[in-house]
Structures are given as C-alpha cells and as structure tokens.
Short mmCIF file of C-alpha atoms and ligand atoms in Angstrom, two decimals:
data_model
loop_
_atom_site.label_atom_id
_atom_site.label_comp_id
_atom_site.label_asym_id
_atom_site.label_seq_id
_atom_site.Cartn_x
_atom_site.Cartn_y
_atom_site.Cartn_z
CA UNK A 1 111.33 111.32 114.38
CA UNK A 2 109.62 114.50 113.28
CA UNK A 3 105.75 114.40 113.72
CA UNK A 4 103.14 116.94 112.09
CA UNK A 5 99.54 117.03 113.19
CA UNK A 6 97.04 117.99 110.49
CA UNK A 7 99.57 118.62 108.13
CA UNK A 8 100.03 119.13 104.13
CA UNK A 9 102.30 115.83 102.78
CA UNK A 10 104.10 115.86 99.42
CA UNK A 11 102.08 114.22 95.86
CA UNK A 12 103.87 115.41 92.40
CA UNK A 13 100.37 115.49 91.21
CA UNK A 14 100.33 118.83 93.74
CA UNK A 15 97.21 118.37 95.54
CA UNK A 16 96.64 120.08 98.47
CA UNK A 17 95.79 117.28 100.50
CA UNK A 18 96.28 117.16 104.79
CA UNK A 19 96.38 114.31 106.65
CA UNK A 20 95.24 113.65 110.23
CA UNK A 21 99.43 112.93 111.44
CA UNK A 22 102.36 113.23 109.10
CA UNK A 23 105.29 111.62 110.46
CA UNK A 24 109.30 111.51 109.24
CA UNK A 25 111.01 107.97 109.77
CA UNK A 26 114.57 108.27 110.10
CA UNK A 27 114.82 104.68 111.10
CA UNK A 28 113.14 101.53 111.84
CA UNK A 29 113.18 102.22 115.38
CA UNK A 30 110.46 105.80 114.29
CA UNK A 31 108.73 103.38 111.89
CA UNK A 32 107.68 101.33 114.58
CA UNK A 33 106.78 104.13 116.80
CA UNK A 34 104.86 105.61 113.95
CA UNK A 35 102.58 101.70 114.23
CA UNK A 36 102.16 102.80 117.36
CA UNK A 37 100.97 106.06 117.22
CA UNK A 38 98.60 105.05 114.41
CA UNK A 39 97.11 102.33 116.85
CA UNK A 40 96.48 104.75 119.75
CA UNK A 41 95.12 106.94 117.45
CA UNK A 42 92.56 104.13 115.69
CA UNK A 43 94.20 105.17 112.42
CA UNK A 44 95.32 103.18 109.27
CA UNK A 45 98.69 103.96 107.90
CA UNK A 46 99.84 105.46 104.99
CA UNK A 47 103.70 104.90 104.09
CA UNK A 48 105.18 106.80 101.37
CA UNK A 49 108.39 107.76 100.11
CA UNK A 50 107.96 111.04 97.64
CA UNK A 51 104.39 110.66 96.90
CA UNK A 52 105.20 110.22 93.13
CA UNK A 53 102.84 107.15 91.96
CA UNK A 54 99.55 108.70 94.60
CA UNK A 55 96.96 110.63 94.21
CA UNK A 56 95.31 111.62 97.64
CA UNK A 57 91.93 113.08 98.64
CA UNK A 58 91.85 116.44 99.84
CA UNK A 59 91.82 114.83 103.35
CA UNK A 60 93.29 111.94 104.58
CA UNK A 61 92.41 110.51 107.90
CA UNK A 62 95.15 108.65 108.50
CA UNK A 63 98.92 108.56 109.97
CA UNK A 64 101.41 109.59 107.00
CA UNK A 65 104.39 108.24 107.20
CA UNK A 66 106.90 109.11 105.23
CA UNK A 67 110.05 107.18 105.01
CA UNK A 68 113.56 108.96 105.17
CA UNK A 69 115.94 106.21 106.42
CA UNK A 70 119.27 106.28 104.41
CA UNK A 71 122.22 104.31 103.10
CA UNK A 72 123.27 102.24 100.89
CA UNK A 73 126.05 99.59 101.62
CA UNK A 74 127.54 97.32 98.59
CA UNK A 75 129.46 94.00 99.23
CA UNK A 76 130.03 91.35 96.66
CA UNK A 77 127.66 92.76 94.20
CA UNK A 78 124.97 92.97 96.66
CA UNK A 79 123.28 96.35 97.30
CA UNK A 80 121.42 97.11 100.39
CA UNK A 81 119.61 99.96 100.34
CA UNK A 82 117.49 101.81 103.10
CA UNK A 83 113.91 103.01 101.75
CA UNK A 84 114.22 106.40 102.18
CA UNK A 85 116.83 106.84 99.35
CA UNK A 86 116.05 108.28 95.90
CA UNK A 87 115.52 105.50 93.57
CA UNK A 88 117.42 106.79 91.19
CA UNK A 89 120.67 107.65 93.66
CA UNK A 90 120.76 103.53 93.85
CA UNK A 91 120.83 103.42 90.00
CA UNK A 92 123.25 106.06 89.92
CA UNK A 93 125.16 104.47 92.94
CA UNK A 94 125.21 101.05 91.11
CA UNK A 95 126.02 102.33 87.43
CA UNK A 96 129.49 103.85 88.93
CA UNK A 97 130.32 100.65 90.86
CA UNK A 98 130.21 98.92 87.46
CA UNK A 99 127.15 97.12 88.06
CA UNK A 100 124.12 95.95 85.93
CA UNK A 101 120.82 94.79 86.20
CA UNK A 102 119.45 98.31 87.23
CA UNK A 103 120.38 100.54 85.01
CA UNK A 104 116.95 100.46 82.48
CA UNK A 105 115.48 101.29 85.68
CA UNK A 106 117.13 105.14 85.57
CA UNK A 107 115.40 107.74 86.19
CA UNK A 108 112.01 106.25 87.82
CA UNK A 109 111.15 109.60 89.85
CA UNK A 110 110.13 108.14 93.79
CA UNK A 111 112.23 106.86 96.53
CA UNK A 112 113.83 102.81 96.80
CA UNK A 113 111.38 101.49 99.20
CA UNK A 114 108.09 102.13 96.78
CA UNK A 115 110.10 100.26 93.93
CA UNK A 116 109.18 97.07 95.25
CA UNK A 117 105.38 97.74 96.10
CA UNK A 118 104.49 98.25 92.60
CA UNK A 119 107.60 95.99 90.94
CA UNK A 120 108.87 99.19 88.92
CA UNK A 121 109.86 98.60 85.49
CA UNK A 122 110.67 100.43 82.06
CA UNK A 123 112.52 98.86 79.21
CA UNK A 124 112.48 95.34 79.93
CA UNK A 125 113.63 95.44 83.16
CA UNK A 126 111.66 94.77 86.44
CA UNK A 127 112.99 95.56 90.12
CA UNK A 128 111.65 92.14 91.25
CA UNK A 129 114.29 90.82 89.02
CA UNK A 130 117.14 91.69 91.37
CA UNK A 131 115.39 91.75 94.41
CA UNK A 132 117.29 89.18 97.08
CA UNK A 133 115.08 90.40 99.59
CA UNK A 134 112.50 92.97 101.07
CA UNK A 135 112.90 94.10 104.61
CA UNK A 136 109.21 94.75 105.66
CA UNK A 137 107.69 95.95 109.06
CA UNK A 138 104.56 93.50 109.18
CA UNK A 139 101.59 95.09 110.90
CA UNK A 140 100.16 91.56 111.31
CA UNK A 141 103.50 89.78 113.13
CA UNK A 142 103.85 93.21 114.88
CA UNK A 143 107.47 92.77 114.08
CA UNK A 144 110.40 94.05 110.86
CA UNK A 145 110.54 90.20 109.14
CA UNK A 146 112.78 89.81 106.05
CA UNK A 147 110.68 88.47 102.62
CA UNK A 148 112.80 86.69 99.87
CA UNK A 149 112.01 87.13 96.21
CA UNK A 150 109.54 84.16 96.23
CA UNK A 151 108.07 85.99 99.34
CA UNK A 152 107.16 88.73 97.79
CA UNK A 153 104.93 87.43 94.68
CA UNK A 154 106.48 90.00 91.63
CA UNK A 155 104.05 90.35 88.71
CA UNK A 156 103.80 92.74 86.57
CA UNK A 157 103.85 96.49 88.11
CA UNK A 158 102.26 94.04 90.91
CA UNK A 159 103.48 92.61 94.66
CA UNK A 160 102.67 90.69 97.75
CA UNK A 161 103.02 94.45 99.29
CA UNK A 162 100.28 96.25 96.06
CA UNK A 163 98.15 93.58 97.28
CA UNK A 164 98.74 93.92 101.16
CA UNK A 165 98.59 97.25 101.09
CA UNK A 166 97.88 98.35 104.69
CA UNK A 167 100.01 95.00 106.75
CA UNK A 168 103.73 95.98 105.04
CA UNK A 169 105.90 98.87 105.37
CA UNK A 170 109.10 98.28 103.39
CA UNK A 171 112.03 99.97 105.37
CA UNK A 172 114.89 98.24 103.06
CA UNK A 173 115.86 96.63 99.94
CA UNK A 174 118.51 94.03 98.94
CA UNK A 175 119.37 93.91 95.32
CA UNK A 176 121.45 91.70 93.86
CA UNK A 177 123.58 92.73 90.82
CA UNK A 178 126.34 91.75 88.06
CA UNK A 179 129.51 92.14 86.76
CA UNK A 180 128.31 90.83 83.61
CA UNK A 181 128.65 93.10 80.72
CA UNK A 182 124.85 95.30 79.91
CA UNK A 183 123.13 94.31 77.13
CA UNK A 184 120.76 97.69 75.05
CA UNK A 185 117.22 96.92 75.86
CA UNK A 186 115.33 95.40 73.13
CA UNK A 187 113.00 98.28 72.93
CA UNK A 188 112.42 100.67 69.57
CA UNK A 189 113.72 104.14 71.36
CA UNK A 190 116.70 102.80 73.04
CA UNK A 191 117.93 100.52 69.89
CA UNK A 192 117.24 103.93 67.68
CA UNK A 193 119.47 105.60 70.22
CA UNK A 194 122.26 103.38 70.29
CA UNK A 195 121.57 102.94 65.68
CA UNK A 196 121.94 106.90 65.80
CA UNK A 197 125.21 106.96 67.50
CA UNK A 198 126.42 103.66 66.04
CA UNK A 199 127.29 102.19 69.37
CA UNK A 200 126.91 98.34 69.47
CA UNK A 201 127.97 97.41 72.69
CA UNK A 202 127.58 100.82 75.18
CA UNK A 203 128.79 100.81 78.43
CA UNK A 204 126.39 100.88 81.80
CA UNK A 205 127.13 104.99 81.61
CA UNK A 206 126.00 105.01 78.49
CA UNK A 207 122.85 103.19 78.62
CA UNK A 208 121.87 105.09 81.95
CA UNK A 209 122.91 108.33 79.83
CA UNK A 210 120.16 106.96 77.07
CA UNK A 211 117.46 106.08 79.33
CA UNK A 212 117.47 109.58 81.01
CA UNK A 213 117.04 111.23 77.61
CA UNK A 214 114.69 109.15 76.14
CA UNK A 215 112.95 109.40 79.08
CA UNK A 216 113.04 113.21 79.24
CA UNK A 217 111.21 113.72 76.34
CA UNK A 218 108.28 111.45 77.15
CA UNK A 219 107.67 112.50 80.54
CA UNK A 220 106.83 115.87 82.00
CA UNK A 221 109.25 117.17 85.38
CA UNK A 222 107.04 117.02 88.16
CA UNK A 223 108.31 120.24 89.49
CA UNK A 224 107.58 122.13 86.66
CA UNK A 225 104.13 120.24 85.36
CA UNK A 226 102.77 118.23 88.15
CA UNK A 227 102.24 114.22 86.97
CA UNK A 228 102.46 110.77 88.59
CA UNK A 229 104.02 109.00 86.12
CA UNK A 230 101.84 106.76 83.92
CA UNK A 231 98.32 106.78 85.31
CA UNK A 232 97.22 103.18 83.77
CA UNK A 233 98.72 99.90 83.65
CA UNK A 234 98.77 98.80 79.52
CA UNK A 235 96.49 96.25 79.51
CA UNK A 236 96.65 92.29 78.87
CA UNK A 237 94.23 90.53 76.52
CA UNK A 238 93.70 86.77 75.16
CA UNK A 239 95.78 86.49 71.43
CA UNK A 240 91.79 86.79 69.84
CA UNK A 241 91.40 89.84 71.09
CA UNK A 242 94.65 91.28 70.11
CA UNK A 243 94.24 89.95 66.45
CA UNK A 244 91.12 91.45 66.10
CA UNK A 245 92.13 94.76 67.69
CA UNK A 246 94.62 94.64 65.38
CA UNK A 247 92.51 93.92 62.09
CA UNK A 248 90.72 97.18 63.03
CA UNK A 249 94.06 99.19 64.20
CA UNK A 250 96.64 98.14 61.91
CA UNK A 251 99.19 100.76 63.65
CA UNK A 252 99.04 98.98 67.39
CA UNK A 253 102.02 97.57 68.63
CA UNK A 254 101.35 94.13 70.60
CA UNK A 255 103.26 92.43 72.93
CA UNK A 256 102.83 88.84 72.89
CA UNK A 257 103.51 87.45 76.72
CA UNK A 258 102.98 83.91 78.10
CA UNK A 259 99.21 83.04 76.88
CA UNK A 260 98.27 87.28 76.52
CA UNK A 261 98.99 89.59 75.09
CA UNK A 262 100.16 93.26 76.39
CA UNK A 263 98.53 96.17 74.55
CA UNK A 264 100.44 100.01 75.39
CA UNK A 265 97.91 101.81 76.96
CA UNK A 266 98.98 104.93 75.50
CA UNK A 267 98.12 103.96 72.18
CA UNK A 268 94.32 103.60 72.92
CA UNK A 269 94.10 106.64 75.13
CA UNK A 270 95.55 108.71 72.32
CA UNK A 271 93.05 106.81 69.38
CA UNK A 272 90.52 107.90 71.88
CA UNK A 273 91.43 111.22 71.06
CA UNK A 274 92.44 112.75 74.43
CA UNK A 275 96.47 113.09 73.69
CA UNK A 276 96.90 116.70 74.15
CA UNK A 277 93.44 117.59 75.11
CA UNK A 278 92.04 118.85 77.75
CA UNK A 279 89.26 116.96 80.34
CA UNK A 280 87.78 119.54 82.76
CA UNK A 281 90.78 121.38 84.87
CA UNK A 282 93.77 118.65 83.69
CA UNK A 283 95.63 117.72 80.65
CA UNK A 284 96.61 114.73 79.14
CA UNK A 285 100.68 114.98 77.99
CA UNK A 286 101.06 115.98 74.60
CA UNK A 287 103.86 113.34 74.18
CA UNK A 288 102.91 110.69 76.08
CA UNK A 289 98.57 110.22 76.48
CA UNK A 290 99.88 107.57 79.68
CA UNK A 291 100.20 110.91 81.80
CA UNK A 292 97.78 113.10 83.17
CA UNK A 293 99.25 116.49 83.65
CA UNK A 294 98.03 118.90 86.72
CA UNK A 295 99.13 122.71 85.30
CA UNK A 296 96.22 124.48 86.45
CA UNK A 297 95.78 123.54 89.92
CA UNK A 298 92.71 120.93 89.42
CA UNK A 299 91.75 118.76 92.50
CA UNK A 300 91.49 115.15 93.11
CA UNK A 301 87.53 115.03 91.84
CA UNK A 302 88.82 116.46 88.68
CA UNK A 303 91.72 114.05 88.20
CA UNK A 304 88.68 111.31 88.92
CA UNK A 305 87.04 112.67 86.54
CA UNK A 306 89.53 113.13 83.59
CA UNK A 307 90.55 108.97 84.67
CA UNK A 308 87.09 107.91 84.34
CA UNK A 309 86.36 109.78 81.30
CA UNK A 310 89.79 108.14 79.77
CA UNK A 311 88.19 104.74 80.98
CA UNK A 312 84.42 104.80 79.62
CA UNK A 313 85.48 106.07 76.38
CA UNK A 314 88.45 103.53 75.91
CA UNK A 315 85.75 101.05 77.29
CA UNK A 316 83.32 101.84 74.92
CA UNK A 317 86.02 102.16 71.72
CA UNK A 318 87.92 98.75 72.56
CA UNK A 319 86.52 96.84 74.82
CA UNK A 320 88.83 97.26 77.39
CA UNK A 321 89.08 98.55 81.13
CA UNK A 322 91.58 100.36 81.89
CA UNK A 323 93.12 99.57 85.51
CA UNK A 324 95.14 103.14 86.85
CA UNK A 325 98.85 101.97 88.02
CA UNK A 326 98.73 105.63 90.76
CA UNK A 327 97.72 104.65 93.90
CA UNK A 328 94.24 106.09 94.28
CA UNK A 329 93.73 107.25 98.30
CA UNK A 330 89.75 108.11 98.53
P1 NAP B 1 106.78 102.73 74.17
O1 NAP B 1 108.13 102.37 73.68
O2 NAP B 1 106.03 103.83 73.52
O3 NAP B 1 105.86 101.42 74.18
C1 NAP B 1 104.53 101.45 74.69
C2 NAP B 1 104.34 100.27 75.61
O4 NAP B 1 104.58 99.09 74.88
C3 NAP B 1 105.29 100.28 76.79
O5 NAP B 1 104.61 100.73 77.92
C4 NAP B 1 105.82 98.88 76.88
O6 NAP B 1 105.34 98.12 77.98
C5 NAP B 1 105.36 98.18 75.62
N1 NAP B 1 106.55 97.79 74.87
C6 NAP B 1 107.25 98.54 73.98
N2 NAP B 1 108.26 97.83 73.48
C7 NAP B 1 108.23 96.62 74.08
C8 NAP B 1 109.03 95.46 73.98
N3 NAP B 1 110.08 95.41 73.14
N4 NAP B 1 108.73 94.40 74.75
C9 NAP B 1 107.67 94.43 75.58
N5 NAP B 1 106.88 95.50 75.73
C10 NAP B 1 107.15 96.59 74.97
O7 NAP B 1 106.85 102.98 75.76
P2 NAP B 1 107.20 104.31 76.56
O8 NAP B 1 105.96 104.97 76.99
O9 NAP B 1 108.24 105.10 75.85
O10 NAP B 1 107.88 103.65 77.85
C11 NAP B 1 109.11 102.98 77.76
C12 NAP B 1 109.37 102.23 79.05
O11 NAP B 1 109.46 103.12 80.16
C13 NAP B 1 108.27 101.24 79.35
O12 NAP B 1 108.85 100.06 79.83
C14 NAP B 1 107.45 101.95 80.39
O13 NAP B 1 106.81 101.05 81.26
C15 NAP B 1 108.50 102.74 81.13
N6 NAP B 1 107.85 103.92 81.71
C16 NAP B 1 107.34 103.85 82.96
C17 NAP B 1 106.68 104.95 83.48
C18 NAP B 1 106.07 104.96 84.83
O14 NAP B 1 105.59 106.00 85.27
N7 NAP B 1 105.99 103.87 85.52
C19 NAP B 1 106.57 106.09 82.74
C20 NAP B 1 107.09 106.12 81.46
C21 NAP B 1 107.73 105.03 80.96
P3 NAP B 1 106.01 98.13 79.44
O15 NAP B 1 105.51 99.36 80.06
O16 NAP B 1 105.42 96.90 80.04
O17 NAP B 1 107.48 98.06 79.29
#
C-alpha cells in the first residue's frame, strides 16, 4: 500500500486539489488498513478510482483512497472484476469473450468499481442491469459484506452506494453476461450508424466499434480538454409538464418513462444559450452543452459558478432544477 501525506490526487476536471492522506489500495487487505488509518486520524474517507465523475475543493481534509486492485476472472458467463480496473478494459475484456450486455457501456472513461455507485449508463443500457453482485467494505459492519442486485437499490444514474456515500467502499464487481446475440440500441446516433453502413444485425465488435465513435465526437478527451463527463443528470417531469414544454419547444425530444417523463438536459442548457460559450474561466462543449470543459486552468469556485449559472437560468427559462450527476466534494 503506497501512502502520500498532503498530497495532489488525480480529477480529469484538473484541479489542483491536495488532500490531507492519499493512499493506493492494491487489495482489500490496504483498503481496510486505509479505514483504519482514516479512524486514527478522525478523517472521513474518500474512495475513488480515476477521479473522472468529481470535482474536488482545492483542499480536501480527508483520507483519499484510491483503488488499484486488479483482475478480472470469467467463468460461465460471469465476470468478476476487481475495482481498480479500467471500466472500459472489462467492456473490452467481455466484447472479445463474445459476451453482451456491456457493450453500450464502451467507452465510459473511470475505473469498474465507480460504475456501480452512480449505475453508469449510455444507450439504453445500465450497469445495474448485469450486476449479480457488489463486493463492498461496509464502514458500519466494519467488515467486506457481499450486496446482491436487490441490495444495492439501482435507479437511474442512482445506488444504495450514491446514497451511502461515506459507509461503502466497493472493492469488486460481479457481472453477469450472455451469449445471446446483441441487439443496436434503440437510440437515433447508433441506428444512423448502423442505416449508414447498412448493417442490420452487427456483431458485439461492431457495436463497441460504434459506440466509441459516436462517442468521440460528443465528448471532449480528458487529457487534452479537461471534463467530467456530463455535469447534470437530464431531468424527469410529470407528462403535463412535458406537453407543455413541448407546446413552447416544438424541437425537444421526450422520453416517456413509467409515470415521467425524461427531458435531455443538454437540450435546455443549449436553448439557454450557453453551448459553446463561455461562463467566467470555463467552457461549455461546443458539441455537447452536458459538459463543462476546464481549458484554461479555472478552479473549483469557477466551475461552481459556471454550474449555478447553468442552473438559475435553466430554472428561470423552464422551470426546472437541474441536479449535477459529478460528485461535488466542498
Ligand atoms: P442524445 O442522443 O443526444 O440524447 C439526449 C438524451 O436523451 C440522452 O441523455 C438520453 O438519456 C435521452 N435519450 C435519447 N434517446 C433516447 C431513447 N431512445 N430512449 C431513452 N432516452 C433517450 O444523447 P447523447 O448526449 O449523445 O448521449 C448518448 C448516451 O450516452 C446517453 O445514454 C448518455 O447518457 C450517454 N452518455 C453518458 C455520459 C456520461 O458522462 N455519463 C456522457 C455522454 C453520453 P440517457 O442519458 O438517460 O440515456
């Protein structure tokens, strides 16, 4: 186990923020010494696998620790995977093996055991759908207990563990998978992909091939324009409000889902005119008004800003607060 005292720890937002210890967990056995030093020390804990879905304050009191444990193993379509890996190394990992049920999920920057704490999902697909179970260290049974899919209360880009956020570390994954041939998710840029090249039934390769492209050109690197990702969650509203939203903005998109209605944040972040623009030291993504961009070096009190600007001004033009899906560390 490698420990750091006062130390910088990695955000792909870039901010230069230090925390009090930052600690490398090879295994479970350093996780749980990690608890420990956090207790002597009176701190709270602060897991994290690359810091791509966080945006820290410039100081963080608080025990860091960052979780590096590796391996996969696959038996009988079952993948367990150890947190530290790169999400998309599992999808990658999975896709060659022949097996489906992750493969929408390419691409996700971060590392497997944040995919769980904020259900990951793009293009239909959700990580809680394949989840067999979540191997946790609970701070409150002061012991590593394994949660089953019912356990661990999936919603949407929600979790037992979003919810819980300082009692659960997640130090492995189980994933169950299929053999069953992949179906094109039924969303507009994938089905134009697949119309383009004519390809009715593509293979997992191919649909992993699609998502990374699409996805290329909606979201900036990290390394070269420092993001987290989509900053808000889109939104659900009752069917009245989406009808009338909809009178007024005949161009939205609405996605009807049990008794609500989804509404793509994007789309009301870039009617409220800040797609491309600039808000203080930040930039909103040109192609995509979900990201906030960092390529001049802004701080966290200017990202605050540019989200609360986003929010009072989409607040005031429909009605509707905007909840950030980064994880915000004050
Ligand atoms: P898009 O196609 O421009 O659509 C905008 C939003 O409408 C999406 O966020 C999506 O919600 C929703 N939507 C579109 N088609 C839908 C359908 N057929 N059924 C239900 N909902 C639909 O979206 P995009 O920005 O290119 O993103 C495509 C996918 O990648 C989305 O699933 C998005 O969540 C995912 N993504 C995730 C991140 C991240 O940082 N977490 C970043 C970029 C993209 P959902 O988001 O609920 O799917």
């Amino acid at each position: 186990m490698i420990v750091d005292k006062d130390s910088a720890f990695p955000n792909s937002m870039s901010l230069p923020s230090h925390a009090s210890f930052v600690v490398y967990a090879k295994s479970k056995e350093d996780v749980a010494e990690a608890v420990a030093l956090a207790k002597r020390e009176q701190l709270p804990i602060l897991a994290m696998g690359d810091g791509t879905n966080l945006l820290p304050s410039t100081l963080t009191k608080a025990v860091v620790l960052i979780l590096d444990n590796r391996g996969i193993k696959e038996e009988d379509n079952i993948l367990t995977v150890q947190a530290g890996e790169k999400w998309d190394d599992v999808v990658k990992f999975a896709v060659e093996r022949g097996l489906s049920g992750i493969e929408a999920l390419s691409s996700i920057p971060g590392k497997a055991g944040a995919a769980p704490i904020q259900n990951i999902g793009a293009y239909g697909a959700e990580i809680g759908d394949t989840i067999e179970y979540v191997e946790v260290y609970d701070k409150e049974k002061e012991k590593f207990v394994l949660l089953d899919k019912e356990d661990c209360e999936f919603g949407y880009r929600d979790s037992l563990f979003k919810k819980n956020k300082s009692r659960f570390i997640v130090v492995a994954i189980t994933l169950k998978l299929s053999k069953e041939p992949p179906k094109i998710p039924d969303y507009k840029d994938v089905k134009k992909y697949f119309k383009d090249r004519a390809n009715t039934s593509p293979s997992l390769q191919e649909i992993r091939e699609a998502i990374i492209e699409i996805r290329k050109n909606k979201l900036p690197d990290p390394s070269v324009v420092p993001n987290c990702g989509s900053f808000f969650k889109n939104p659900f509203v009752t069917l009245e409000k989406a009808k009338a939203l909809q009178t007024e903005f005949p161009t939205l998109s609405v996605f009807p889902s049990g008794e609500r209605v989804k509404i793509p944040a994007g789309f009301l972040i870039e009617q409220a005119g800040f797609k491309g623009q600039k808000i203080g030291n930040v930039e909103i993504y040109k192609n995509n008004a979900l990201v906030i961009t960092n390529p001049h070096g802004a701080t966290f009190a200017d990202i605050i800003e540019a989200k609360d600007t986003i929010q009072q001004s989409v607040l005031s033009k429909f009605g509707i607060l905007l909840e950030p899906e980064v994880n915000i560390i004050e």
